[in-house]
Structure formats: structure tokens, C-alpha cells
């Protein structure tokens, strides 16, 4: 579907575990996802008139608040992260951010009545929380998107996204990044991330 930034080639599922209803009121993990959804609707409404750069400028700060991009970068690389020099780690993280923002700005670029629905129950997965949402398209297609969040400095931030509740974004990226890092090191990975950003128009 054109509004989704996840290109699914690898499926990964969460292990089944007990889920629990949260206390009354809006769960803080839900608030994080709601802010992201609102930001996406905003750039969709801005549309092509805003241009990719304009949409990126709008959604960038929203993504910074909603995502733990530094942790996602480390998790996407895996154990090889500790072998990368600090300066290169910073460069890879910055490139990961550019890619993420660019893909959102490119894939959420027009509005025709779409909306998001957040399920009221938040699932507990160890120390993390899972928030399930649905992207509603007026043409009839509904797409499930789940977010895994972790508490970071008192704020619940997204660390993984699951397309149709099954395809882990981190798993896809870990598979993609491993070969690039192994063959060309951190610089090659930065170039790869920037190429993905450029491809998306970011």
C-alpha cells in the first residue's frame, strides 16, 4: 500500500505472552503512537504542495519524539555495533534518522480521508509495551500496524514496528544492514542509508 513506509520481505513474529489491560486513562505508550499518527495525518494533508522536504521538516521532530532512533540503530546492527568506532556510530545513527524521516515523508504524501484507530488495550511484553493500530483507507483496505515501545528516560518510545502484526521492521533492517556492514564497514552502511533516503526523496 502506497502510504506505508515498510517494504516487507521478511516475516518475524513476537513470541506469545500474556497481555494485560492497563489502568484507566490513556496509557503513555498510546499517547506516543497517537502523536505519531497525528503527525502523519498532518503531512498527508500537506500533500505534494509541501514537497518531500516540507513534509520531512514537519514530521522530523515528531519522529524524534516518538522513536528511540539511537536504540533502533543499535538493534538494527546487532552485536557488530560494539566494533564500530564512536564517531562512526554517530554517523550511522544520523544516517538512520535521515532514512527514517525520508521514508515517512515520501510514503505519506497525500490524503484522501485516511485515519488511524488505536486499540484500547495495551499489551505488556516483558518490560516493553505493544500498541496495535489500524490504518483505515476510504477505499476499503485496513492495514494493521503494531508498535513496540520501551521506556527511555521516563518516556515511552517506539523501538520496532510490525506491519500486519507480523513483519518486524528491525528484523528486515538487521538482515539488510549485516551484509553491507560486513563488506564495507560503517562508511558503506552510511552510504547505504543515505541511498535509501535519496531513493525515498529525503
PDB file of C-alpha atoms in Angstrom:
ATOM      1  CA  UNK A   1       0.000   0.000   0.000  1.00  0.00           C
ATOM      2  CA  UNK A   2       1.452   3.338  -1.032  1.00  0.00           C
ATOM      3  CA  UNK A   3       1.037   5.040   2.345  1.00  0.00           C
ATOM      4  CA  UNK A   4       3.222   2.559   4.201  1.00  0.00           C
ATOM      5  CA  UNK A   5       6.931   3.001   4.601  1.00  0.00           C
ATOM      6  CA  UNK A   6       7.647  -0.671   5.358  1.00  0.00           C
ATOM      7  CA  UNK A   7       8.679  -2.770   2.358  1.00  0.00           C
ATOM      8  CA  UNK A   8       8.083  -6.269   3.631  1.00  0.00           C
ATOM      9  CA  UNK A   9      10.420  -9.052   2.601  1.00  0.00           C
ATOM     10  CA  UNK A  10      10.952 -10.846   5.889  1.00  0.00           C
ATOM     11  CA  UNK A  11       8.413 -12.005   8.451  1.00  0.00           C
ATOM     12  CA  UNK A  12       9.109 -12.216  12.156  1.00  0.00           C
ATOM     13  CA  UNK A  13       6.631 -12.753  14.933  1.00  0.00           C
ATOM     14  CA  UNK A  14       6.634 -11.950  18.583  1.00  0.00           C
ATOM     15  CA  UNK A  15       6.551 -14.879  20.975  1.00  0.00           C
ATOM     16  CA  UNK A  16       3.160 -15.291  22.553  1.00  0.00           C
ATOM     17  CA  UNK A  17       2.902 -13.907  26.035  1.00  0.00           C
ATOM     18  CA  UNK A  18       0.276 -12.763  28.444  1.00  0.00           C
ATOM     19  CA  UNK A  19      -1.272  -9.403  27.820  1.00  0.00           C
ATOM     20  CA  UNK A  20      -2.788  -7.172  30.395  1.00  0.00           C
ATOM     21  CA  UNK A  21      -5.210  -4.326  30.361  1.00  0.00           C
ATOM     22  CA  UNK A  22      -3.797  -1.013  31.505  1.00  0.00           C
ATOM     23  CA  UNK A  23      -5.158   1.173  34.245  1.00  0.00           C
ATOM     24  CA  UNK A  24      -7.907   3.595  33.429  1.00  0.00           C
ATOM     25  CA  UNK A  25      -6.909   6.566  31.342  1.00  0.00           C
ATOM     26  CA  UNK A  26      -4.691   6.842  28.295  1.00  0.00           C
ATOM     27  CA  UNK A  27      -1.594   4.712  28.511  1.00  0.00           C
ATOM     28  CA  UNK A  28       1.561   6.805  27.882  1.00  0.00           C
ATOM     29  CA  UNK A  29       2.629   4.348  25.177  1.00  0.00           C
ATOM     30  CA  UNK A  30      -0.656   5.018  23.388  1.00  0.00           C
ATOM     31  CA  UNK A  31      -0.022   8.764  23.663  1.00  0.00           C
ATOM     32  CA  UNK A  32       3.287   8.336  21.840  1.00  0.00           C
ATOM     33  CA  UNK A  33       1.622   6.441  18.997  1.00  0.00           C
ATOM     34  CA  UNK A  34      -1.277   8.914  18.852  1.00  0.00           C
ATOM     35  CA  UNK A  35       1.171  11.803  18.428  1.00  0.00           C
ATOM     36  CA  UNK A  36       2.880   9.935  15.580  1.00  0.00           C
ATOM     37  CA  UNK A  37      -0.451   9.176  13.900  1.00  0.00           C
ATOM     38  CA  UNK A  38      -1.489  12.821  14.183  1.00  0.00           C
ATOM     39  CA  UNK A  39       1.811  13.893  12.640  1.00  0.00           C
ATOM     40  CA  UNK A  40       1.334  11.513   9.725  1.00  0.00           C
ATOM     41  CA  UNK A  41      -2.162  12.816   9.044  1.00  0.00           C
ATOM     42  CA  UNK A  42      -0.731  16.351   9.094  1.00  0.00           C
ATOM     43  CA  UNK A  43       1.883  15.646   6.423  1.00  0.00           C
ATOM     44  CA  UNK A  44      -0.599  13.659   4.355  1.00  0.00           C
ATOM     45  CA  UNK A  45      -2.887  16.678   4.339  1.00  0.00           C
ATOM     46  CA  UNK A  46       0.049  18.926   3.436  1.00  0.00           C
ATOM     47  CA  UNK A  47       0.453  16.667   0.432  1.00  0.00           C
ATOM     48  CA  UNK A  48       2.505  17.242  -2.663  1.00  0.00           C
ATOM     49  CA  UNK A  49       2.196  21.006  -2.291  1.00  0.00           C
ATOM     50  CA  UNK A  50       4.553  20.839   0.696  1.00  0.00           C
ATOM     51  CA  UNK A  51       7.054  18.730  -1.200  1.00  0.00           C
ATOM     52  CA  UNK A  52       9.117  15.936   0.269  1.00  0.00           C
ATOM     53  CA  UNK A  53      11.418  18.388   2.067  1.00  0.00           C
ATOM     54  CA  UNK A  54       8.495  20.258   3.555  1.00  0.00           C
ATOM     55  CA  UNK A  55       6.862  17.066   4.800  1.00  0.00           C
ATOM     56  CA  UNK A  56      10.213  15.882   6.185  1.00  0.00           C
ATOM     57  CA  UNK A  57      10.676  19.137   8.083  1.00  0.00           C
ATOM     58  CA  UNK A  58       7.250  18.694   9.645  1.00  0.00           C
ATOM     59  CA  UNK A  59       7.471  15.008  10.540  1.00  0.00           C
ATOM     60  CA  UNK A  60      11.122  15.074  11.665  1.00  0.00           C
ATOM     61  CA  UNK A  61      10.520  16.457  15.171  1.00  0.00           C
ATOM     62  CA  UNK A  62       7.519  14.119  15.578  1.00  0.00           C
ATOM     63  CA  UNK A  63       9.693  11.102  14.773  1.00  0.00           C
ATOM     64  CA  UNK A  64      12.406  12.315  17.166  1.00  0.00           C
ATOM     65  CA  UNK A  65       9.861  12.382  19.984  1.00  0.00           C
ATOM     66  CA  UNK A  66       8.111   9.135  19.088  1.00  0.00           C
ATOM     67  CA  UNK A  67      11.088   6.897  18.255  1.00  0.00           C
ATOM     68  CA  UNK A  68      14.215   5.875  20.122  1.00  0.00           C
ATOM     69  CA  UNK A  69      16.251   6.161  16.948  1.00  0.00           C
ATOM     70  CA  UNK A  70      19.587   5.610  18.680  1.00  0.00           C
ATOM     71  CA  UNK A  71      18.425   2.322  20.176  1.00  0.00           C
ATOM     72  CA  UNK A  72      16.790   1.253  16.918  1.00  0.00           C
ATOM     73  CA  UNK A  73      20.065   1.871  15.096  1.00  0.00           C
ATOM     74  CA  UNK A  74      21.951  -0.313  17.574  1.00  0.00           C
ATOM     75  CA  UNK A  75      19.329  -3.048  17.461  1.00  0.00           C
ATOM     76  CA  UNK A  76      19.303  -2.980  13.660  1.00  0.00           C
ATOM     77  CA  UNK A  77      23.038  -3.599  13.584  1.00  0.00           C
ATOM     78  CA  UNK A  78      23.164  -6.088  16.442  1.00  0.00           C
ATOM     79  CA  UNK A  79      26.335  -7.346  18.104  1.00  0.00           C
ATOM     80  CA  UNK A  80      28.549  -5.686  15.474  1.00  0.00           C
ATOM     81  CA  UNK A  81      27.645  -2.320  16.994  1.00  0.00           C
ATOM     82  CA  UNK A  82      30.346  -2.629  19.653  1.00  0.00           C
ATOM     83  CA  UNK A  83      33.033  -2.999  16.972  1.00  0.00           C
ATOM     84  CA  UNK A  84      32.181   0.369  15.397  1.00  0.00           C
ATOM     85  CA  UNK A  85      34.117   3.458  16.487  1.00  0.00           C
ATOM     86  CA  UNK A  86      32.110   6.093  18.413  1.00  0.00           C
ATOM     87  CA  UNK A  87      32.404   8.662  15.614  1.00  0.00           C
ATOM     88  CA  UNK A  88      31.161   6.120  13.099  1.00  0.00           C
ATOM     89  CA  UNK A  89      28.337   5.098  15.445  1.00  0.00           C
ATOM     90  CA  UNK A  90      27.203   8.740  15.491  1.00  0.00           C
ATOM     91  CA  UNK A  91      27.381   8.940  11.695  1.00  0.00           C
ATOM     92  CA  UNK A  92      25.370   5.732  11.262  1.00  0.00           C
ATOM     93  CA  UNK A  93      22.741   6.919  13.752  1.00  0.00           C
ATOM     94  CA  UNK A  94      22.393  10.258  11.940  1.00  0.00           C
ATOM     95  CA  UNK A  95      22.036   8.449   8.618  1.00  0.00           C
ATOM     96  CA  UNK A  96      19.442   6.099  10.121  1.00  0.00           C
ATOM     97  CA  UNK A  97      17.450   9.148  11.225  1.00  0.00           C
ATOM     98  CA  UNK A  98      17.646  10.727   7.761  1.00  0.00           C
ATOM     99  CA  UNK A  99      16.448   7.495   6.189  1.00  0.00           C
ATOM    100  CA  UNK A 100      13.535   7.123   8.606  1.00  0.00           C
ATOM    101  CA  UNK A 101      12.333  10.679   8.105  1.00  0.00           C
ATOM    102  CA  UNK A 102      12.806  10.485   4.334  1.00  0.00           C
ATOM    103  CA  UNK A 103      10.772   7.307   4.039  1.00  0.00           C
ATOM    104  CA  UNK A 104       7.910   8.726   6.085  1.00  0.00           C
ATOM    105  CA  UNK A 105       7.916  11.974   4.098  1.00  0.00           C
ATOM    106  CA  UNK A 106       7.846  10.076   0.816  1.00  0.00           C
ATOM    107  CA  UNK A 107       5.274   7.425   1.669  1.00  0.00           C
ATOM    108  CA  UNK A 108       2.749   9.607   3.486  1.00  0.00           C
ATOM    109  CA  UNK A 109       2.347  12.233   0.793  1.00  0.00           C
ATOM    110  CA  UNK A 110      -1.337  12.555   0.005  1.00  0.00           C
ATOM    111  CA  UNK A 111      -4.619  12.492   1.862  1.00  0.00           C
ATOM    112  CA  UNK A 112      -7.931  11.020   0.791  1.00  0.00           C
ATOM    113  CA  UNK A 113      -9.715  10.540   4.085  1.00  0.00           C
ATOM    114  CA  UNK A 114      -7.333   8.116   5.804  1.00  0.00           C
ATOM    115  CA  UNK A 115      -7.464   7.737   9.568  1.00  0.00           C
ATOM    116  CA  UNK A 116      -5.860   5.711  12.338  1.00  0.00           C
ATOM    117  CA  UNK A 117      -7.575   3.673  15.023  1.00  0.00           C
ATOM    118  CA  UNK A 118      -5.680   2.704  18.185  1.00  0.00           C
ATOM    119  CA  UNK A 119      -6.823  -0.399  20.057  1.00  0.00           C
ATOM    120  CA  UNK A 120      -7.727   0.470  23.655  1.00  0.00           C
ATOM    121  CA  UNK A 121      -5.795  -2.411  25.233  1.00  0.00           C
ATOM    122  CA  UNK A 122      -2.042  -2.133  25.510  1.00  0.00           C
ATOM    123  CA  UNK A 123      -0.175  -5.435  25.672  1.00  0.00           C
ATOM    124  CA  UNK A 124       2.761  -5.933  28.016  1.00  0.00           C
ATOM    125  CA  UNK A 125       5.766  -7.744  26.538  1.00  0.00           C
ATOM    126  CA  UNK A 126       8.354  -8.091  29.274  1.00  0.00           C
ATOM    127  CA  UNK A 127       9.423  -4.534  30.012  1.00  0.00           C
ATOM    128  CA  UNK A 128       8.023  -3.280  26.710  1.00  0.00           C
ATOM    129  CA  UNK A 129       4.530  -2.385  25.571  1.00  0.00           C
ATOM    130  CA  UNK A 130       2.758  -3.200  22.318  1.00  0.00           C
ATOM    131  CA  UNK A 131       0.271  -0.750  20.856  1.00  0.00           C
ATOM    132  CA  UNK A 132      -1.849  -2.019  17.977  1.00  0.00           C
ATOM    133  CA  UNK A 133      -3.281   0.359  15.410  1.00  0.00           C
ATOM    134  CA  UNK A 134      -5.182   0.205  12.143  1.00  0.00           C
ATOM    135  CA  UNK A 135      -4.671   2.444   9.159  1.00  0.00           C
ATOM    136  CA  UNK A 136      -8.118   2.946   7.658  1.00  0.00           C
ATOM    137  CA  UNK A 137      -8.273   3.705   3.974  1.00  0.00           C
ATOM    138  CA  UNK A 138     -11.507   5.072   2.487  1.00  0.00           C
ATOM    139  CA  UNK A 139     -11.057   2.761  -0.484  1.00  0.00           C
ATOM    140  CA  UNK A 140     -11.760  -0.143   1.826  1.00  0.00           C
ATOM    141  CA  UNK A 141      -8.376  -1.530   2.820  1.00  0.00           C
ATOM    142  CA  UNK A 142      -7.480  -1.645   6.503  1.00  0.00           C
ATOM    143  CA  UNK A 143      -3.871  -2.276   7.448  1.00  0.00           C
ATOM    144  CA  UNK A 144      -2.733  -3.376  10.900  1.00  0.00           C
ATOM    145  CA  UNK A 145       0.396  -1.696  12.233  1.00  0.00           C
ATOM    146  CA  UNK A 146       1.724  -2.501  15.701  1.00  0.00           C
ATOM    147  CA  UNK A 147       4.363  -0.599  17.638  1.00  0.00           C
ATOM    148  CA  UNK A 148       6.672  -1.949  20.302  1.00  0.00           C
ATOM    149  CA  UNK A 149       7.682   0.709  22.809  1.00  0.00           C
ATOM    150  CA  UNK A 150      10.234   0.852  25.604  1.00  0.00           C
ATOM    151  CA  UNK A 151      10.616   3.308  28.457  1.00  0.00           C
ATOM    152  CA  UNK A 152      13.541   5.608  27.785  1.00  0.00           C
ATOM    153  CA  UNK A 153      14.289   8.301  30.335  1.00  0.00           C
ATOM    154  CA  UNK A 154      10.696   8.300  31.549  1.00  0.00           C
ATOM    155  CA  UNK A 155       9.191   8.459  28.053  1.00  0.00           C
ATOM    156  CA  UNK A 156       7.731   5.559  26.082  1.00  0.00           C
ATOM    157  CA  UNK A 157       9.394   5.437  22.672  1.00  0.00           C
ATOM    158  CA  UNK A 158       8.943   3.169  19.663  1.00  0.00           C
ATOM    159  CA  UNK A 159      11.712   0.621  19.103  1.00  0.00           C
ATOM    160  CA  UNK A 160      10.078  -1.594  16.463  1.00  0.00           C
ATOM    161  CA  UNK A 161       7.177  -1.565  14.024  1.00  0.00           C
ATOM    162  CA  UNK A 162       5.206  -4.598  12.872  1.00  0.00           C
ATOM    163  CA  UNK A 163       3.390  -4.465   9.543  1.00  0.00           C
ATOM    164  CA  UNK A 164       0.195  -6.507   9.601  1.00  0.00           C
ATOM    165  CA  UNK A 165       1.197  -7.525  13.145  1.00  0.00           C
ATOM    166  CA  UNK A 166       3.850  -9.899  11.845  1.00  0.00           C
ATOM    167  CA  UNK A 167       6.686  -8.264   9.920  1.00  0.00           C
ATOM    168  CA  UNK A 168       9.348  -6.747  12.169  1.00  0.00           C
ATOM    169  CA  UNK A 169      10.988  -3.654  10.758  1.00  0.00           C
ATOM    170  CA  UNK A 170      14.064  -4.314  12.897  1.00  0.00           C
ATOM    171  CA  UNK A 171      14.367  -7.858  11.563  1.00  0.00           C
ATOM    172  CA  UNK A 172      14.212  -6.615   7.982  1.00  0.00           C
ATOM    173  CA  UNK A 173      16.831  -3.970   8.604  1.00  0.00           C
ATOM    174  CA  UNK A 174      19.135  -6.274  10.547  1.00  0.00           C
ATOM    175  CA  UNK A 175      19.155  -8.631   7.591  1.00  0.00           C
ATOM    176  CA  UNK A 176      19.757  -5.778   5.160  1.00  0.00           C
ATOM    177  CA  UNK A 177      22.458  -3.980   7.149  1.00  0.00           C
ATOM    178  CA  UNK A 178      24.529  -7.033   8.108  1.00  0.00           C
ATOM    179  CA  UNK A 179      25.883  -7.696   4.648  1.00  0.00           C
ATOM    180  CA  UNK A 180      26.626  -4.024   3.941  1.00  0.00           C
ATOM    181  CA  UNK A 181      28.482  -3.604   7.228  1.00  0.00           C
ATOM    182  CA  UNK A 182      30.452  -6.793   6.745  1.00  0.00           C
ATOM    183  CA  UNK A 183      31.579  -5.925   3.232  1.00  0.00           C
ATOM    184  CA  UNK A 184      32.266  -2.212   3.599  1.00  0.00           C
ATOM    185  CA  UNK A 185      32.173  -1.221   7.251  1.00  0.00           C
ATOM    186  CA  UNK A 186      30.437   1.768   8.813  1.00  0.00           C
ATOM    187  CA  UNK A 187      31.103   4.123   5.895  1.00  0.00           C
ATOM    188  CA  UNK A 188      29.424   1.738   3.477  1.00  0.00           C
ATOM    189  CA  UNK A 189      26.441   1.484   5.803  1.00  0.00           C
ATOM    190  CA  UNK A 190      26.139   5.269   5.995  1.00  0.00           C
ATOM    191  CA  UNK A 191      26.257   5.428   2.192  1.00  0.00           C
ATOM    192  CA  UNK A 192      23.623   2.680   2.011  1.00  0.00           C
ATOM    193  CA  UNK A 193      21.314   4.511   4.413  1.00  0.00           C
ATOM    194  CA  UNK A 194      21.760   7.780   2.528  1.00  0.00           C
ATOM    195  CA  UNK A 195      20.985   5.973  -0.732  1.00  0.00           C
ATOM    196  CA  UNK A 196      17.757   4.669   0.785  1.00  0.00           C
ATOM    197  CA  UNK A 197      16.937   8.196   1.930  1.00  0.00           C
ATOM    198  CA  UNK A 198      17.664   9.634  -1.514  1.00  0.00           C
ATOM    199  CA  UNK A 199      15.577   6.931  -3.149  1.00  0.00           C
ATOM    200  CA  UNK A 200      12.632   7.949  -0.995  1.00  0.00           C
ATOM    201  CA  UNK A 201      13.191  11.585  -1.892  1.00  0.00           C
ATOM    202  CA  UNK A 202      14.530  12.528   1.548  1.00  0.00           C
TER     203      UNK A 202
END
